[in-house]
Amino acid sequence: MATLPNPLPRIASLGLDLPAGRLIDATDDGPWHEPLLWLADGPAAAGGWSATAEAAPAVGLLPVLLDVGGGHGGPEEWELMPGEMSYPGDHDAEEVLEDAWDECAEEDADWPGLADTPYTETDSEPDSVASDIVESLLDGSGPLKDPHLALVPARRSADIPAAIGWMGPANHESDTARLSAVLRSWEDRFGIRVVALGFDHLLVSVAHPPTTLAEAQAVAAEHFAFCPDNIWQSSDPTLTAYAESQLLNQPAWHFWWD
């Protein structure tokens, strides 16, 4: 995967006010030739994300919460595979979703195309929404068991999973860069930010969620192609039920792959 020069080897000299932490270079094939990420030793603290998100992008790093709880340990144990990743910019998001739809949808169900995303000048600012969502995740009531702050060398938030070689969706898509291409499209259309990763789950903040049922149903089709387990594993496995309960006016989307 094409990347910018990695600032992690110089992290101690970058002037970032960080808690105690360590560099991670462990992959499924042995140590990577450079650090993949920096990970805080202790749980994420309130306000830590916002402070880091203001300073880190200027030196080529982006923050993300890594969930080291839930029985899967930290990223050293996640079988990261950066060498298997392509580059997100080499993929077309709609082609990725249509390919996945054709694999997972019923035989007579045609791909409906990408959802329309009308913006207004009053739309929320994506990074501000991301900070708010992160703070809401730190009270222990959400899907994260033990979130730690991490920094990843990435050009944009959508690229974070591919940049570290994350294999959480491997049972659905083994080249995570293809899913990062979709996340790039959602950045552009919905103002998403990747705010948390676990062993097999992903959470994004959403600055511009769908505000009508019709819009939410269109987005639900994209979610089904991106992560069919979200629908298949729900109590009512229909796109309409998913749209109503998980997408309509919701400022965060959570994906989990079996």
GROMACS .gro file of C-alpha atoms in nm:
model
  258
    1MET     CA    1   0.000   0.000   0.000
    2ALA     CA    2   0.133   0.345  -0.093
    3THR     CA    3   0.190   0.561   0.215
    4LEU     CA    4   0.343   0.890   0.318
    5PRO     CA    5   0.682   0.889   0.495
    6ASN     CA    6   0.627   0.727   0.834
    7PRO     CA    7   0.681   0.971   1.125
    8LEU     CA    8   0.641   0.703   1.394
    9PRO     CA    9   1.015   0.629   1.434
   10ARG     CA   10   1.053   0.997   1.533
   11ILE     CA   11   0.744   1.015   1.752
   12ALA     CA   12   0.938   1.114   2.065
   13SER     CA   13   1.065   1.428   1.889
   14LEU     CA   14   0.737   1.539   1.728
   15GLY     CA   15   0.621   1.750   2.020
   16LEU     CA   16   0.300   1.557   2.084
   17ASP     CA   17   0.170   1.544   2.440
   18LEU     CA   18   0.108   1.171   2.463
   19PRO     CA   19   0.062   0.927   2.751
   20ALA     CA   20   0.301   0.634   2.794
   21GLY     CA   21   0.284   0.405   2.495
   22ARG     CA   22   0.473   0.186   2.254
   23LEU     CA   23   0.530   0.133   1.882
   24ILE     CA   24   0.374  -0.175   1.723
   25ASP     CA   25   0.538  -0.355   1.429
   26ALA     CA   26   0.399  -0.707   1.483
   27THR     CA   27   0.232  -0.872   1.182
   28ASP     CA   28   0.120  -1.223   1.093
   29ASP     CA   29   0.444  -1.259   0.894
   30GLY     CA   30   0.675  -1.131   1.168
   31PRO     CA   31   0.799  -0.780   1.248
   32TRP     CA   32   0.717  -0.518   0.983
   33HIS     CA   33   1.005  -0.308   0.846
   34GLU     CA   34   0.868   0.002   1.022
   35PRO     CA   35   0.618   0.072   1.301
   36LEU     CA   36   0.255   0.034   1.199
   37LEU     CA   37   0.111   0.237   1.485
   38TRP     CA   38   0.172   0.386   1.826
   39LEU     CA   39  -0.051   0.249   2.105
   40ALA     CA   40  -0.107   0.398   2.450
   41ASP     CA   41  -0.034   0.162   2.736
   42GLY     CA   42  -0.341   0.263   2.936
   43PRO     CA   43  -0.710   0.315   2.861
   44ALA     CA   44  -0.808   0.626   2.666
   45ALA     CA   45  -0.884   0.925   2.887
   46ALA     CA   46  -1.153   1.186   2.838
   47GLY     CA   47  -1.024   1.475   2.630
   48GLY     CA   48  -0.722   1.284   2.503
   49TRP     CA   49  -0.862   1.224   2.157
   50SER     CA   50  -0.953   1.588   2.097
   51ALA     CA   51  -0.610   1.714   2.199
   52THR     CA   52  -0.431   1.456   1.985
   53ALA     CA   53  -0.663   1.506   1.687
   54GLU     CA   54  -0.572   1.874   1.680
   55ALA     CA   55  -0.194   1.822   1.678
   56ALA     CA   56  -0.120   1.482   1.524
   57PRO     CA   57  -0.245   1.537   1.164
   58ALA     CA   58   0.011   1.813   1.114
   59VAL     CA   59   0.290   1.557   1.157
   60GLY     CA   60   0.124   1.288   0.943
   61LEU     CA   61  -0.056   1.086   1.210
   62LEU     CA   62  -0.425   1.023   1.271
   63PRO     CA   63  -0.586   0.908   1.597
   64VAL     CA   64  -0.805   0.601   1.637
   65LEU     CA   65  -0.928   0.406   1.938
   66LEU     CA   66  -0.819   0.042   1.944
   67ASP     CA   67  -1.033  -0.192   2.151
   68VAL     CA   68  -0.791  -0.428   2.325
   69GLY     CA   69  -1.069  -0.593   2.531
   70GLY     CA   70  -1.325  -0.851   2.432
   71GLY     CA   71  -1.092  -1.150   2.458
   72HIS     CA   72  -0.884  -1.083   2.146
   73GLY     CA   73  -0.602  -0.883   2.303
   74GLY     CA   74  -0.427  -0.590   2.139
   75PRO     CA   75  -0.309  -0.537   1.782
   76GLU     CA   76   0.003  -0.749   1.837
   77GLU     CA   77  -0.238  -1.046   1.847
   78TRP     CA   78  -0.466  -0.944   1.561
   79GLU     CA   79  -0.265  -1.100   1.277
   80LEU     CA   80  -0.215  -0.771   1.095
   81MET     CA   81  -0.114  -0.817   0.729
   82PRO     CA   82   0.001  -0.485   0.579
   83GLY     CA   83   0.187  -0.664   0.302
   84GLU     CA   84  -0.142  -0.797   0.164
   85MET     CA   85  -0.305  -0.456   0.131
   86SER     CA   86  -0.346  -0.273  -0.198
   87TYR     CA   87  -0.401   0.105  -0.215
   88PRO     CA   88  -0.753   0.240  -0.145
   89GLY     CA   89  -0.725   0.496  -0.423
   90ASP     CA   90  -0.689   0.217  -0.679
   91HIS     CA   91  -1.048   0.100  -0.619
   92ASP     CA   92  -1.385   0.245  -0.711
   93ALA     CA   93  -1.619   0.241  -0.411
   94GLU     CA   94  -1.933   0.162  -0.611
   95GLU     CA   95  -1.763  -0.125  -0.794
   96VAL     CA   96  -1.648  -0.269  -0.460
   97LEU     CA   97  -2.000  -0.247  -0.318
   98GLU     CA   98  -2.167  -0.383  -0.630
   99ASP     CA   99  -1.929  -0.682  -0.635
  100ALA     CA  100  -2.007  -0.756  -0.270
  101TRP     CA  101  -2.381  -0.706  -0.326
  102ASP     CA  102  -2.378  -0.959  -0.610
  103GLU     CA  103  -2.205  -1.208  -0.379
  104CYS     CA  104  -2.437  -1.161  -0.081
  105ALA     CA  105  -2.779  -1.044  -0.199
  106GLU     CA  106  -3.060  -1.268  -0.320
  107GLU     CA  107  -3.022  -1.380  -0.680
  108ASP     CA  108  -3.299  -1.156  -0.817
  109ALA     CA  109  -3.198  -0.845  -0.621
  110ASP     CA  110  -3.030  -0.584  -0.842
  111TRP     CA  111  -2.767  -0.349  -0.700
  112PRO     CA  112  -2.956  -0.022  -0.633
  113GLY     CA  113  -2.655   0.208  -0.672
  114LEU     CA  114  -2.502   0.456  -0.431
  115ALA     CA  115  -2.728   0.656  -0.202
  116ASP     CA  116  -2.786   1.025  -0.272
  117THR     CA  117  -2.637   1.253  -0.009
  118PRO     CA  118  -2.778   1.607  -0.018
  119TYR     CA  119  -2.571   1.848   0.193
  120THR     CA  120  -2.668   2.181   0.345
  121GLU     CA  121  -2.457   2.465   0.480
  122THR     CA  122  -2.570   2.376   0.831
  123ASP     CA  123  -2.414   2.030   0.822
  124SER     CA  124  -2.204   1.938   1.124
  125GLU     CA  125  -1.824   1.948   1.107
  126PRO     CA  126  -1.694   1.589   1.075
  127ASP     CA  127  -1.396   1.618   1.311
  128SER     CA  128  -1.610   1.779   1.580
  129VAL     CA  129  -1.867   1.500   1.551
  130ALA     CA  130  -1.585   1.244   1.572
  131SER     CA  131  -1.460   1.397   1.896
  132ASP     CA  132  -1.810   1.391   2.043
  133ILE     CA  133  -1.857   1.025   1.948
  134VAL     CA  134  -1.520   0.930   2.097
  135GLU     CA  135  -1.608   1.096   2.426
  136SER     CA  136  -1.937   0.906   2.432
  137LEU     CA  137  -1.752   0.576   2.382
  138LEU     CA  138  -1.534   0.620   2.689
  139ASP     CA  139  -1.806   0.576   2.951
  140GLY     CA  140  -1.815   0.197   2.911
  141SER     CA  141  -2.173   0.176   2.786
  142GLY     CA  142  -2.095   0.132   2.415
  143PRO     CA  143  -1.947  -0.153   2.210
  144LEU     CA  144  -1.584  -0.093   2.315
  145LYS     CA  145  -1.456  -0.303   2.605
  146ASP     CA  146  -1.115  -0.144   2.664
  147PRO     CA  147  -1.036   0.141   2.423
  148HIS     CA  148  -0.678   0.269   2.401
  149LEU     CA  149  -0.566   0.569   2.199
  150ALA     CA  150  -0.354   0.488   1.894
  151LEU     CA  151  -0.184   0.691   1.621
  152VAL     CA  152  -0.153   0.566   1.264
  153PRO     CA  153   0.046   0.713   0.973
  154ALA     CA  154  -0.233   0.769   0.722
  155ARG     CA  155  -0.332   1.034   0.471
  156ARG     CA  156  -0.700   1.024   0.566
  157SER     CA  157  -0.918   0.860   0.826
  158ALA     CA  158  -1.066   0.609   0.582
  159ASP     CA  159  -0.720   0.465   0.516
  160ILE     CA  160  -0.646   0.374   0.879
  161PRO     CA  161  -0.764   0.009   0.857
  162ALA     CA  162  -0.564  -0.062   0.542
  163ALA     CA  163  -0.258   0.129   0.667
  164ILE     CA  164  -0.212  -0.110   0.960
  165GLY     CA  165  -0.306  -0.420   0.761
  166TRP     CA  166  -0.619  -0.480   0.968
  167MET     CA  167  -0.785  -0.814   0.883
  168GLY     CA  168  -1.108  -0.781   1.080
  169PRO     CA  169  -1.333  -0.828   0.773
  170ALA     CA  170  -1.125  -1.119   0.633
  171ASN     CA  171  -1.422  -1.357   0.614
  172HIS     CA  172  -1.595  -1.104   0.387
  173GLU     CA  173  -1.308  -0.915   0.218
  174SER     CA  174  -0.941  -1.006   0.254
  175ASP     CA  175  -0.805  -0.684   0.099
  176THR     CA  176  -0.913  -0.421   0.352
  177ALA     CA  177  -0.802  -0.145   0.113
  178ARG     CA  178  -1.115  -0.218  -0.090
  179LEU     CA  179  -1.327  -0.140   0.214
  180SER     CA  180  -1.116   0.168   0.281
  181ALA     CA  181  -1.214   0.284  -0.068
  182VAL     CA  182  -1.577   0.265   0.046
  183LEU     CA  183  -1.488   0.449   0.366
  184ARG     CA  184  -1.330   0.723   0.151
  185SER     CA  185  -1.657   0.755  -0.036
  186TRP     CA  186  -1.846   0.778   0.294
  187GLU     CA  187  -1.602   1.044   0.409
  188ASP     CA  188  -1.690   1.248   0.103
  189ARG     CA  189  -2.065   1.184   0.112
  190PHE     CA  190  -2.148   1.147   0.483
  191GLY     CA  191  -1.855   1.307   0.665
  192ILE     CA  192  -1.756   0.982   0.839
  193ARG     CA  193  -1.441   0.937   1.043
  194VAL     CA  194  -1.294   0.602   1.150
  195VAL     CA  195  -1.287   0.639   1.528
  196ALA     CA  196  -1.248   0.283   1.660
  197LEU     CA  197  -1.123  -0.060   1.558
  198GLY     CA  198  -1.141  -0.390   1.739
  199PHE     CA  199  -1.030  -0.736   1.637
  200ASP     CA  200  -1.331  -0.777   1.407
  201HIS     CA  201  -1.534  -0.459   1.440
  202LEU     CA  202  -1.518  -0.101   1.317
  203LEU     CA  203  -1.695   0.215   1.434
  204VAL     CA  204  -1.724   0.542   1.244
  205SER     CA  205  -1.870   0.878   1.336
  206VAL     CA  206  -2.118   1.026   1.088
  207ALA     CA  207  -2.152   1.402   1.045
  208HIS     CA  208  -2.424   1.380   0.775
  209PRO     CA  209  -2.645   1.075   0.848
  210PRO     CA  210  -2.960   1.006   0.646
  211THR     CA  211  -3.256   1.204   0.775
  212THR     CA  212  -3.544   1.034   0.594
  213LEU     CA  213  -3.641   0.668   0.577
  214ALA     CA  214  -3.590   0.662   0.200
  215GLU     CA  215  -3.236   0.796   0.240
  216ALA     CA  216  -3.166   0.549   0.521
  217GLN     CA  217  -3.291   0.255   0.314
  218ALA     CA  218  -3.056   0.354   0.030
  219VAL     CA  219  -2.763   0.369   0.272
  220ALA     CA  220  -2.869   0.034   0.422
  221ALA     CA  221  -2.804  -0.130   0.086
  222GLU     CA  222  -2.446   0.001   0.097
  223HIS     CA  223  -2.405  -0.125   0.453
  224PHE     CA  224  -2.530  -0.469   0.354
  225ALA     CA  225  -2.269  -0.492   0.081
  226PHE     CA  226  -1.998  -0.353   0.312
  227CYS     CA  227  -2.082  -0.574   0.612
  228PRO     CA  228  -2.364  -0.824   0.553
  229ASP     CA  229  -2.332  -0.960   0.906
  230ASN     CA  230  -2.480  -0.635   1.037
  231ILE     CA  231  -2.809  -0.735   0.874
  232TRP     CA  232  -2.786  -1.115   0.876
  233GLN     CA  233  -2.709  -1.128   1.249
  234SER     CA  234  -2.983  -0.883   1.354
  235SER     CA  235  -3.318  -0.977   1.510
  236ASP     CA  236  -3.501  -0.847   1.201
  237PRO     CA  237  -3.272  -0.913   0.902
  238THR     CA  238  -3.430  -0.668   0.659
  239LEU     CA  239  -3.284  -0.351   0.514
  240THR     CA  240  -3.586  -0.148   0.622
  241ALA     CA  241  -3.558  -0.255   0.985
  242TYR     CA  242  -3.186  -0.188   0.980
  243ALA     CA  243  -3.238   0.154   0.822
  244GLU     CA  244  -3.494   0.253   1.086
  245SER     CA  245  -3.301   0.131   1.390
  246GLN     CA  246  -2.936   0.186   1.295
  247LEU     CA  247  -2.912   0.460   1.031
  248LEU     CA  248  -3.188   0.718   1.056
  249ASN     CA  249  -3.034   1.032   1.214
  250GLN     CA  250  -2.764   0.818   1.377
  251PRO     CA  251  -2.425   0.993   1.432
  252ALA     CA  252  -2.228   0.665   1.446
  253TRP     CA  253  -2.221   0.342   1.245
  254HIS     CA  254  -2.088   0.017   1.392
  255PHE     CA  255  -1.982  -0.281   1.179
  256TRP     CA  256  -1.903  -0.633   1.295
  257TRP     CA  257  -1.784  -0.925   1.082
  258ASP     CA  258  -1.839  -1.284   1.193
   0.00000   0.00000   0.00000
